[in-house]
mmCIF file of C-alpha atoms in Angstrom:
data_model
loop_
_atom_site.group_PDB
_atom_site.id
_atom_site.type_symbol
_atom_site.label_atom_id
_atom_site.label_comp_id
_atom_site.label_asym_id
_atom_site.label_seq_id
_atom_site.Cartn_x
_atom_site.Cartn_y
_atom_site.Cartn_z
ATOM 1 C CA UNK F 7 1.525 24.671 14.224
ATOM 2 C CA UNK F 8 -0.939 23.021 11.831
ATOM 3 C CA UNK F 9 -3.534 20.659 13.242
ATOM 4 C CA UNK F 10 -4.410 17.895 10.768
ATOM 5 C CA UNK F 11 -7.238 15.395 11.155
ATOM 6 C CA UNK F 12 -6.495 12.365 8.981
ATOM 7 C CA UNK F 13 -9.240 10.126 7.622
ATOM 8 C CA UNK F 14 -8.545 6.594 6.432
ATOM 9 C CA UNK F 15 -10.814 3.605 5.717
ATOM 10 C CA UNK F 16 -8.757 1.062 7.670
ATOM 11 C CA UNK F 17 -5.401 0.554 9.360
ATOM 12 C CA UNK F 18 -4.227 -2.499 7.456
ATOM 13 C CA UNK F 19 -0.713 -3.443 6.366
ATOM 14 C CA UNK F 20 -1.302 -2.196 2.828
ATOM 15 C CA UNK F 21 0.387 0.612 0.908
ATOM 16 C CA UNK F 22 -1.950 3.449 1.871
ATOM 17 C CA UNK F 23 -2.071 2.398 5.512
ATOM 18 C CA UNK F 24 1.688 1.970 5.878
ATOM 19 C CA UNK F 25 2.327 5.337 4.218
ATOM 20 C CA UNK F 26 -0.082 7.126 6.562
ATOM 21 C CA UNK F 27 1.328 5.493 9.695
ATOM 22 C CA UNK F 28 4.870 6.300 8.555
ATOM 23 C CA UNK F 29 3.813 9.944 8.448
ATOM 24 C CA UNK F 30 2.173 9.719 11.874
ATOM 25 C CA UNK F 31 5.252 8.168 13.426
ATOM 26 C CA UNK F 32 7.826 10.562 11.996
ATOM 27 C CA UNK F 33 6.408 14.050 11.404
ATOM 28 C CA UNK F 34 7.966 16.947 13.306
ATOM 29 C CA UNK F 35 5.953 17.513 16.503
ATOM 30 C CA UNK F 36 7.019 21.156 16.505
ATOM 31 C CA UNK F 37 5.291 21.705 13.173
ATOM 32 C CA UNK F 38 2.143 19.577 13.306
ATOM 33 C CA UNK F 39 -0.399 18.017 15.595
ATOM 34 C CA UNK F 40 -2.408 15.064 14.325
ATOM 35 C CA UNK F 41 -5.439 12.933 15.036
ATOM 36 C CA UNK F 42 -6.855 10.074 12.975
ATOM 37 C CA UNK F 43 -10.335 8.884 12.108
ATOM 38 C CA UNK F 44 -10.355 5.230 10.988
ATOM 39 C CA UNK F 45 -13.487 3.448 9.722
ATOM 40 C CA UNK F 46 -12.263 -0.043 10.642
ATOM 41 C CA UNK F 47 -9.683 -1.090 13.190
ATOM 42 C CA UNK F 48 -6.577 -2.949 12.046
ATOM 43 C CA UNK F 49 -3.066 -4.008 13.077
ATOM 44 C CA UNK F 50 -1.423 -0.662 12.318
ATOM 45 C CA UNK F 51 -3.319 1.009 15.153
ATOM 46 C CA UNK F 52 -0.997 -0.744 17.572
ATOM 47 C CA UNK F 53 1.844 1.297 16.060
ATOM 48 C CA UNK F 54 0.171 4.677 16.581
ATOM 49 C CA UNK F 55 2.302 7.155 18.551
ATOM 50 C CA UNK F 56 0.876 8.052 21.954
ATOM 51 C CA UNK F 57 0.366 11.709 21.021
ATOM 52 C CA UNK F 58 -1.944 10.805 18.100
ATOM 53 C CA UNK F 59 -5.538 9.996 19.080
ATOM 54 C CA UNK F 60 -7.274 7.439 16.850
ATOM 55 C CA UNK F 61 -11.044 7.810 16.533
ATOM 56 C CA UNK F 62 -13.267 5.068 15.188
ATOM 57 C CA UNK F 63 -16.557 4.667 13.398
ATOM 58 C CA UNK F 64 -19.688 4.147 15.494
ATOM 59 C CA UNK F 65 -20.477 1.232 13.209
ATOM 60 C CA UNK F 66 -17.248 -0.584 14.094
ATOM 61 C CA UNK F 67 -18.682 -1.860 17.370
ATOM 62 C CA UNK F 68 -20.001 -5.346 16.747
ATOM 63 C CA UNK F 69 -23.230 -6.620 15.236
ATOM 64 C CA UNK F 70 -25.760 -5.401 17.817
ATOM 65 C CA UNK F 71 -24.197 -1.958 18.054
ATOM 66 C CA UNK F 72 -24.318 -1.600 14.302
ATOM 67 C CA UNK F 73 -27.994 -2.619 14.190
ATOM 68 C CA UNK F 74 -28.916 -0.014 16.819
ATOM 69 C CA UNK F 75 -26.995 2.749 15.081
ATOM 70 C CA UNK F 76 -28.462 1.905 11.695
ATOM 71 C CA UNK F 77 -31.894 2.136 13.260
ATOM 72 C CA UNK F 78 -31.100 5.690 14.323
ATOM 73 C CA UNK F 79 -29.990 6.460 10.783
ATOM 74 C CA UNK F 80 -33.268 5.060 9.477
ATOM 75 C CA UNK F 81 -35.284 7.578 11.502
ATOM 76 C CA UNK F 82 -33.236 10.522 10.237
ATOM 77 C CA UNK F 83 -30.346 10.858 12.693
ATOM 78 C CA UNK F 84 -27.112 10.533 10.723
ATOM 79 C CA UNK F 85 -24.934 8.763 13.286
ATOM 80 C CA UNK F 86 -21.895 8.562 10.991
ATOM 81 C CA UNK F 87 -21.777 12.270 10.236
ATOM 82 C CA UNK F 88 -22.604 13.343 13.784
ATOM 83 C CA UNK F 89 -19.699 11.288 15.081
ATOM 84 C CA UNK F 90 -17.296 13.013 12.692
ATOM 85 C CA UNK F 91 -18.716 16.429 13.558
ATOM 86 C CA UNK F 92 -18.137 15.677 17.254
ATOM 87 C CA UNK F 93 -14.529 14.606 16.560
ATOM 88 C CA UNK F 94 -13.972 17.743 14.489
ATOM 89 C CA UNK F 95 -15.324 19.973 17.288
ATOM 90 C CA UNK F 96 -13.041 18.290 19.828
ATOM 91 C CA UNK F 97 -9.845 18.442 17.782
ATOM 92 C CA UNK F 98 -10.471 21.731 15.934
ATOM 93 C CA UNK F 99 -8.276 20.881 12.922
ATOM 94 C CA UNK F 100 -6.933 23.340 10.392
ATOM 95 C CA UNK F 101 -7.229 20.706 7.674
ATOM 96 C CA UNK F 102 -8.856 17.378 6.959
ATOM 97 C CA UNK F 103 -6.523 14.949 5.179
ATOM 98 C CA UNK F 104 -8.450 12.245 3.292
ATOM 99 C CA UNK F 105 -6.201 9.244 2.731
ATOM 100 C CA UNK F 106 -7.361 7.228 -0.340
ATOM 101 C CA UNK F 107 -10.306 7.803 -2.660
ATOM 102 C CA UNK F 108 -12.451 5.690 -0.317
ATOM 103 C CA UNK F 109 -12.775 8.733 1.970
ATOM 104 C CA UNK F 110 -13.734 11.204 -0.771
ATOM 105 C CA UNK F 111 -17.406 10.958 0.241
ATOM 106 C CA UNK F 112 -16.542 13.272 3.159
ATOM 107 C CA UNK F 113 -15.662 16.361 1.111
ATOM 108 C CA UNK F 114 -19.279 17.694 1.042
ATOM 109 C CA UNK F 115 -19.383 17.475 4.865
ATOM 110 C CA UNK F 116 -16.062 19.318 5.091
ATOM 111 C CA UNK F 117 -17.444 22.018 2.834
ATOM 112 C CA UNK F 118 -20.541 22.409 5.026
ATOM 113 C CA UNK F 119 -18.304 22.733 8.093
ATOM 114 C CA UNK F 120 -15.960 25.172 6.378
ATOM 115 C CA UNK F 121 -12.898 22.908 6.758
ATOM 116 C CA UNK F 122 -10.236 22.982 3.990
ATOM 117 C CA UNK F 123 -9.300 19.540 2.699
ATOM 118 C CA UNK F 124 -6.191 17.752 1.444
ATOM 119 C CA UNK F 125 -6.877 14.548 -0.485
ATOM 120 C CA UNK F 126 -4.377 11.803 -1.230
ATOM 121 C CA UNK F 127 -4.777 9.371 -4.136
ATOM 122 C CA UNK F 128 -3.015 6.057 -3.603
ATOM 123 C CA UNK F 129 -4.967 4.168 -6.258
ATOM 124 C CA UNK F 130 -5.365 3.716 -9.991
ATOM 125 C CA UNK F 131 -8.336 3.355 -12.309
ATOM 126 C CA UNK F 132 -9.947 0.156 -11.041
ATOM 127 C CA UNK F 133 -10.287 1.562 -7.525
ATOM 128 C CA UNK F 134 -11.882 4.739 -8.861
ATOM 129 C CA UNK F 135 -14.975 2.604 -9.403
ATOM 130 C CA UNK F 136 -15.266 2.411 -5.615
ATOM 131 C CA UNK F 137 -16.434 6.028 -5.437
ATOM 132 C CA UNK F 138 -19.235 7.757 -7.282
ATOM 133 C CA UNK F 139 -18.894 10.180 -10.184
ATOM 134 C CA UNK F 140 -20.135 12.988 -7.933
ATOM 135 C CA UNK F 141 -17.765 12.127 -5.064
ATOM 136 C CA UNK F 142 -14.715 12.156 -7.321
ATOM 137 C CA UNK F 143 -15.779 15.361 -9.062
ATOM 138 C CA UNK F 144 -16.430 17.190 -5.794
ATOM 139 C CA UNK F 145 -13.149 16.034 -4.224
ATOM 140 C CA UNK F 146 -11.141 17.276 -7.205
ATOM 141 C CA UNK F 147 -12.843 20.671 -7.333
ATOM 142 C CA UNK F 148 -13.000 21.273 -3.562
ATOM 143 C CA UNK F 149 -9.651 20.007 -2.208
ATOM 144 C CA UNK F 150 -6.991 22.627 -1.520
ATOM 145 C CA UNK F 151 -4.337 20.086 -2.498
ATOM 146 C CA UNK F 152 -4.411 16.686 -4.185
ATOM 147 C CA UNK F 153 -1.445 14.498 -3.292
ATOM 148 C CA UNK F 154 -0.559 11.691 -5.701
ATOM 149 C CA UNK F 155 1.891 8.922 -4.839
ATOM 150 C CA UNK F 156 3.274 8.790 -8.409
ATOM 151 C CA UNK F 157 3.742 11.192 -11.286
ATOM 152 C CA UNK F 158 1.138 9.232 -13.238
ATOM 153 C CA UNK F 159 -1.468 9.694 -10.500
ATOM 154 C CA UNK F 160 -0.699 13.419 -10.339
ATOM 155 C CA UNK F 161 -1.291 13.579 -14.097
ATOM 156 C CA UNK F 162 -4.658 11.848 -13.663
ATOM 157 C CA UNK F 163 -5.588 14.349 -10.926
ATOM 158 C CA UNK F 164 -4.739 17.259 -13.220
ATOM 159 C CA UNK F 165 -6.885 15.722 -15.961
ATOM 160 C CA UNK F 166 -9.747 15.472 -13.458
ATOM 161 C CA UNK F 167 -9.492 19.158 -12.643
ATOM 162 C CA UNK F 168 -7.619 19.129 -9.323
ATOM 163 C CA UNK F 169 -6.997 22.678 -8.087
ATOM 164 C CA UNK F 170 -3.422 21.941 -7.034
ATOM 165 C CA UNK F 171 -1.375 18.743 -7.115
ATOM 166 C CA UNK F 172 1.787 17.503 -5.415
ATOM 167 C CA UNK F 173 3.850 14.348 -5.699
ATOM 168 C CA UNK F 174 4.571 12.371 -2.528
ATOM 169 C CA UNK F 175 6.133 8.971 -3.139
ATOM 170 C CA UNK F 176 5.664 6.095 -0.736
ATOM 171 C CA UNK F 177 8.468 5.607 1.750
ATOM 172 C CA UNK F 178 9.709 3.081 4.268
ATOM 173 C CA UNK F 179 12.503 2.672 6.772
ATOM 174 C CA UNK F 180 15.298 1.377 4.533
ATOM 175 C CA UNK F 181 17.684 0.703 7.413
ATOM 176 C CA UNK F 182 18.299 -3.026 7.195
ATOM 177 C CA UNK F 183 16.484 -4.986 9.856
ATOM 178 C CA UNK F 184 18.977 -7.410 11.378
ATOM 179 C CA UNK F 185 17.958 -10.996 10.718
ATOM 180 C CA UNK F 186 20.161 -13.850 11.832
ATOM 181 C CA UNK F 187 21.511 -16.130 9.150
ATOM 182 C CA UNK F 188 20.323 -18.947 11.369
ATOM 183 C CA UNK F 189 16.702 -17.802 11.077
ATOM 184 C CA UNK F 190 16.971 -17.442 7.309
ATOM 185 C CA UNK F 191 18.436 -20.940 7.080
ATOM 186 C CA UNK F 192 15.614 -22.261 9.266
ATOM 187 C CA UNK F 193 12.988 -20.772 6.946
ATOM 188 C CA UNK F 194 14.678 -22.180 3.861
ATOM 189 C CA UNK F 195 14.924 -25.577 5.534
ATOM 190 C CA UNK F 196 11.234 -25.467 6.579
ATOM 191 C CA UNK F 197 10.351 -24.895 2.912
ATOM 192 C CA UNK F 198 12.741 -27.691 1.855
ATOM 193 C CA UNK F 199 14.610 -25.374 -0.483
ATOM 194 C CA UNK F 200 18.291 -26.191 -1.104
ATOM 195 C CA UNK F 201 20.741 -23.305 -1.474
ATOM 196 C CA UNK F 202 20.919 -24.035 -5.214
ATOM 197 C CA UNK F 203 17.243 -23.116 -5.683
ATOM 198 C CA UNK F 204 16.590 -19.532 -6.825
ATOM 199 C CA UNK F 205 13.776 -18.197 -4.628
ATOM 200 C CA UNK F 206 11.321 -15.619 -5.988
ATOM 201 C CA UNK F 207 9.122 -13.783 -3.519
ATOM 202 C CA UNK F 208 5.916 -11.807 -4.078
ATOM 203 C CA UNK F 209 4.299 -9.816 -1.277
ATOM 204 C CA UNK F 210 0.673 -8.725 -1.411
ATOM 205 C CA UNK F 211 -2.944 -9.614 -0.904
ATOM 206 C CA UNK F 212 -3.713 -12.649 -3.102
ATOM 207 C CA UNK F 213 -6.367 -11.020 -5.301
ATOM 208 C CA UNK F 214 -7.000 -10.585 -9.031
ATOM 209 C CA UNK F 215 -5.600 -7.051 -9.201
ATOM 210 C CA UNK F 216 -2.312 -8.339 -7.749
ATOM 211 C CA UNK F 217 -2.096 -11.012 -10.460
ATOM 212 C CA UNK F 218 -2.576 -13.990 -8.170
ATOM 213 C CA UNK F 219 -4.145 -15.867 -11.095
ATOM 214 C CA UNK F 220 -0.881 -15.524 -13.078
ATOM 215 C CA UNK F 221 0.987 -17.736 -10.628
ATOM 216 C CA UNK F 222 -0.026 -21.224 -11.912
ATOM 217 C CA UNK F 223 0.995 -20.349 -15.491
ATOM 218 C CA UNK F 224 4.253 -18.703 -14.348
ATOM 219 C CA UNK F 225 5.104 -21.675 -12.131
ATOM 220 C CA UNK F 226 4.335 -24.077 -14.977
ATOM 221 C CA UNK F 227 6.625 -22.120 -17.334
ATOM 222 C CA UNK F 228 9.432 -22.278 -14.742
ATOM 223 C CA UNK F 229 8.941 -25.824 -13.472
ATOM 224 C CA UNK F 230 12.035 -27.130 -15.284
ATOM 225 C CA UNK F 231 14.172 -24.441 -13.656
ATOM 226 C CA UNK F 232 15.713 -24.791 -10.163
ATOM 227 C CA UNK F 233 13.535 -22.045 -8.701
ATOM 228 C CA UNK F 234 10.651 -21.622 -6.284
ATOM 229 C CA UNK F 235 7.952 -18.945 -5.927
ATOM 230 C CA UNK F 236 6.792 -17.786 -2.491
ATOM 231 C CA UNK F 237 3.676 -15.636 -2.222
ATOM 232 C CA UNK F 238 3.675 -13.822 1.106
ATOM 233 C CA UNK F 239 0.097 -12.699 1.739
ATOM 234 C CA UNK F 240 -0.885 -9.511 3.525
ATOM 235 C CA UNK F 241 -4.326 -10.663 4.540
ATOM 236 C CA UNK F 242 -6.679 -13.621 4.645
ATOM 237 C CA UNK F 243 -8.514 -13.990 1.355
ATOM 238 C CA UNK F 244 -10.867 -16.907 0.837
ATOM 239 C CA UNK F 245 -12.594 -16.574 -2.517
ATOM 240 C CA UNK F 246 -13.587 -18.698 -5.462
ATOM 241 C CA UNK F 247 -10.552 -17.332 -7.318
ATOM 242 C CA UNK F 248 -8.230 -18.645 -4.589
ATOM 243 C CA UNK F 249 -9.982 -22.017 -4.787
ATOM 244 C CA UNK F 250 -9.477 -22.073 -8.565
ATOM 245 C CA UNK F 251 -5.758 -21.311 -8.232
ATOM 246 C CA UNK F 252 -5.306 -23.997 -5.580
ATOM 247 C CA UNK F 253 -6.977 -26.576 -7.819
ATOM 248 C CA UNK F 254 -4.983 -25.482 -10.886
ATOM 249 C CA UNK F 255 -1.736 -25.961 -8.975
ATOM 250 C CA UNK F 256 -2.878 -29.384 -7.800
ATOM 251 C CA UNK F 257 -4.065 -30.428 -11.267
ATOM 252 C CA UNK F 258 -0.842 -29.259 -12.922
ATOM 253 C CA UNK F 259 1.191 -31.076 -10.267
ATOM 254 C CA UNK F 260 3.221 -27.962 -9.506
ATOM 255 C CA UNK F 261 5.672 -28.249 -6.620
ATOM 256 C CA UNK F 262 7.456 -24.935 -7.098
ATOM 257 C CA UNK F 263 4.928 -22.598 -5.430
ATOM 258 C CA UNK F 264 4.259 -21.867 -1.757
ATOM 259 C CA UNK F 265 1.518 -19.574 -0.467
ATOM 260 C CA UNK F 266 2.053 -18.177 3.018
ATOM 261 C CA UNK F 267 -0.281 -16.034 5.089
ATOM 262 C CA UNK F 268 0.651 -12.942 7.056
ATOM 263 C CA UNK F 269 4.243 -13.282 8.262
ATOM 264 C CA UNK F 270 4.775 -9.968 10.035
ATOM 265 C CA UNK F 271 7.523 -11.201 12.361
ATOM 266 C CA UNK F 272 9.489 -12.883 9.568
ATOM 267 C CA UNK F 273 8.742 -10.431 6.759
ATOM 268 C CA UNK F 274 12.322 -9.181 6.410
ATOM 269 C CA UNK F 275 13.715 -12.674 6.891
ATOM 270 C CA UNK F 276 11.702 -13.941 3.915
ATOM 271 C CA UNK F 277 12.837 -10.976 1.828
ATOM 272 C CA UNK F 278 16.471 -11.706 2.701
ATOM 273 C CA UNK F 279 15.986 -15.401 2.001
ATOM 274 C CA UNK F 280 14.768 -14.610 -1.540
ATOM 275 C CA UNK F 281 17.093 -14.219 -4.511
ATOM 276 C CA UNK F 282 14.651 -12.065 -6.468
ATOM 277 C CA UNK F 283 11.420 -10.122 -6.075
ATOM 278 C CA UNK F 284 8.493 -10.293 -8.503
ATOM 279 C CA UNK F 285 5.487 -7.963 -8.495
ATOM 280 C CA UNK F 286 2.796 -9.537 -10.687
ATOM 281 C CA UNK F 287 0.206 -6.799 -10.220
ATOM 282 C CA UNK F 288 -1.940 -5.858 -13.173
ATOM 283 C CA UNK F 289 -2.303 -2.399 -11.671
ATOM 284 C CA UNK F 290 0.127 -1.163 -9.017
ATOM 285 C CA UNK F 291 0.267 2.542 -8.147
ATOM 286 C CA UNK F 292 3.696 2.184 -6.541
ATOM 287 C CA UNK F 293 4.254 -0.574 -4.001
ATOM 288 C CA UNK F 294 6.186 -0.095 -0.757
ATOM 289 C CA UNK F 295 7.476 -3.625 -1.201
ATOM 290 C CA UNK F 296 9.568 -2.426 -4.150
ATOM 291 C CA UNK F 297 11.503 -0.167 -1.795
ATOM 292 C CA UNK F 298 11.974 -2.965 0.724
ATOM 293 C CA UNK F 299 13.245 -5.364 -1.941
ATOM 294 C CA UNK F 300 15.599 -2.773 -3.428
ATOM 295 C CA UNK F 301 16.977 -1.868 0.004
ATOM 296 C CA UNK F 302 18.194 -5.473 0.238
ATOM 297 C CA UNK F 303 19.646 -5.404 -3.281
ATOM 298 C CA UNK F 304 17.170 -7.900 -4.719
ATOM 299 C CA UNK F 305 16.657 -7.835 -8.504
ATOM 300 C CA UNK F 306 13.051 -6.916 -9.283
ATOM 301 C CA UNK F 307 10.625 -8.018 -11.991
ATOM 302 C CA UNK F 308 7.528 -5.844 -12.300
ATOM 303 C CA UNK F 309 5.134 -4.354 -14.825
ATOM 304 C CA UNK F 310 6.591 -1.454 -16.782
ATOM 305 C CA UNK F 311 3.411 0.540 -16.306
ATOM 306 C CA UNK F 312 2.827 3.011 -13.482
ATOM 307 C CA UNK F 313 4.815 3.035 -10.241
ATOM 308 C CA UNK F 314 7.606 0.543 -10.887
ATOM 309 C CA UNK F 315 8.745 2.445 -13.976
ATOM 310 C CA UNK F 316 9.167 5.602 -11.873
ATOM 311 C CA UNK F 317 11.141 3.725 -9.234
ATOM 312 C CA UNK F 318 13.423 1.320 -11.081
ATOM 313 C CA UNK F 319 16.710 2.304 -12.704
ATOM 314 C CA UNK F 320 18.856 0.274 -15.149
ATOM 315 C CA UNK F 321 20.557 -2.542 -13.293
ATOM 316 C CA UNK F 322 17.749 -2.989 -10.737
ATOM 317 C CA UNK F 323 15.811 -5.684 -12.586
ATOM 318 C CA UNK F 324 13.417 -6.148 -15.488
ATOM 319 C CA UNK F 325 10.295 -4.206 -16.409
ATOM 320 C CA UNK F 326 7.629 -6.256 -18.188
ATOM 321 C CA UNK F 327 6.205 -4.548 -21.257
ATOM 322 C CA UNK F 328 2.988 -6.554 -21.297
ATOM 323 C CA UNK F 329 1.360 -7.802 -18.114
ATOM 324 C CA UNK F 330 0.891 -11.516 -18.771
ATOM 325 C CA UNK F 331 2.181 -14.769 -17.227
ATOM 326 C CA UNK F 332 4.375 -15.478 -20.258
ATOM 327 C CA UNK F 333 6.039 -12.071 -20.111
ATOM 328 C CA UNK F 334 6.640 -12.317 -16.356
ATOM 329 C CA UNK F 335 8.111 -15.816 -16.711
ATOM 330 C CA UNK F 336 10.410 -14.640 -19.521
ATOM 331 C CA UNK F 337 11.674 -11.706 -17.443
ATOM 332 C CA UNK F 338 12.257 -13.955 -14.424
ATOM 333 C CA UNK F 339 14.301 -16.337 -16.584
ATOM 334 C CA UNK F 340 16.348 -13.384 -17.849
ATOM 335 C CA UNK F 341 17.208 -12.438 -14.267
ATOM 336 C CA UNK F 342 18.138 -16.004 -13.326
ATOM 337 C CA UNK F 343 20.278 -16.443 -16.444
ATOM 338 C CA UNK F 344 22.149 -13.136 -16.129
ATOM 339 C CA UNK F 345 22.881 -12.476 -12.440
ATOM 340 C CA UNK F 346 25.813 -10.199 -13.242
ATOM 341 C CA UNK F 347 23.534 -7.685 -14.983
ATOM 342 C CA UNK F 348 21.926 -6.581 -11.716
ATOM 343 C CA UNK F 349 23.744 -4.284 -9.324
ATOM 344 C CA UNK F 350 22.976 -4.433 -5.623
ATOM 345 C CA UNK F 351 24.621 -1.089 -4.971
ATOM 346 C CA UNK F 352 22.360 0.620 -7.541
ATOM 347 C CA UNK F 353 19.241 -0.849 -5.926
ATOM 348 C CA UNK F 354 20.304 0.001 -2.379
ATOM 349 C CA UNK F 355 21.257 3.567 -3.319
ATOM 350 C CA UNK F 356 17.935 4.057 -5.124
ATOM 351 C CA UNK F 357 15.968 2.821 -2.118
ATOM 352 C CA UNK F 358 17.603 5.458 0.091
ATOM 353 C CA UNK F 359 15.821 8.193 -1.877
ATOM 354 C CA UNK F 360 12.576 6.680 -0.557
ATOM 355 C CA UNK F 361 13.669 6.411 3.045
ATOM 356 C CA UNK F 362 11.466 7.823 5.796
ATOM 357 C CA UNK F 363 14.088 10.357 6.868
ATOM 358 C CA UNK F 364 14.126 11.863 3.368
ATOM 359 C CA UNK F 365 10.490 11.656 2.358
ATOM 360 C CA UNK F 366 8.820 12.783 5.577
ATOM 361 C CA UNK F 367 10.683 16.089 5.208
ATOM 362 C CA UNK F 368 9.302 16.394 1.702
ATOM 363 C CA UNK F 369 5.774 15.721 3.001
ATOM 364 C CA UNK F 370 6.234 18.436 5.640
ATOM 365 C CA UNK F 371 7.307 20.884 2.954
ATOM 366 C CA UNK F 372 4.100 20.152 1.039
ATOM 367 C CA UNK F 373 2.012 20.776 4.127
ATOM 368 C CA UNK F 374 3.897 23.952 5.041
ATOM 369 C CA UNK F 375 3.229 25.524 1.674
ATOM 370 C CA UNK F 376 -0.471 25.565 2.551
ATOM 371 C CA UNK F 377 -1.763 28.666 4.348
#
């Protein structure tokens, strides 16, 4: 039995967090034992299985606790590292598993402790700026295995000199979550959307990388069409960019856009309410939401770069050649004008390849090939 200590920056409802917690919930208990270190607490921790202990950062303890601990650091006692060393001594793992590049700063500590490391890259180029040159270089040269969530990311890892690479796609539970037609009708009514209106949904944190700033121009291009765009946020973001977008929508007099905050309870209901799914990201490694949308047979519009191109098959939607508002709007109009071109059965069947029951076995095979 392999003992794996996972490290992750936070337990949020984002792609890297959901993927890790899917692994924690479904791995074979006869093959592995797991514990988790998490820098910042989040909603996913409530979904942690009882046999998996979650350890936290000493700095995630409120303002006064952080001040005291930083004072200890200032006089030469590295509180952060000592906490991890203590956790490592308690759990006695065979491997450290660093989930996301944001944890790559720990590979020198693992080397000092003599612990072999698995690293997982869930990100693309813009997020690589979040770690230093030295941290990335050391992680690539030291890790026993580098796991990439797309073929493209695995290629990048090879170019960076990774010792060994393996592909592990994102995965979700594709079994349809039962949602009453009454609830779906209630949501549509609350948004004042007649059945004749084609509803587009986008799920993600409303930030620049996700293309939130494309929305006013897309909505303006589609304002003569009987359609509506819903952006379902995965977190509270309150920035100058969000203020700009709000004011642009007001100034343009756009009535065909709705921004909603976190809707965990009604997530699947909103997906089922929608007629199509659009992923406006400038840079998207993969996107669990693609699997969710496909599992419900929704036609998808997404950038043709990176993850979506590895996931989508003909008949599942439209891939945008150039990531711009005009190109997204054109692809969305193509979907609305040609509904017969998109096959629900193709989308649903494709999503099943990315189901938890299939992919967690693949992940276990990757882990079992390690000594």
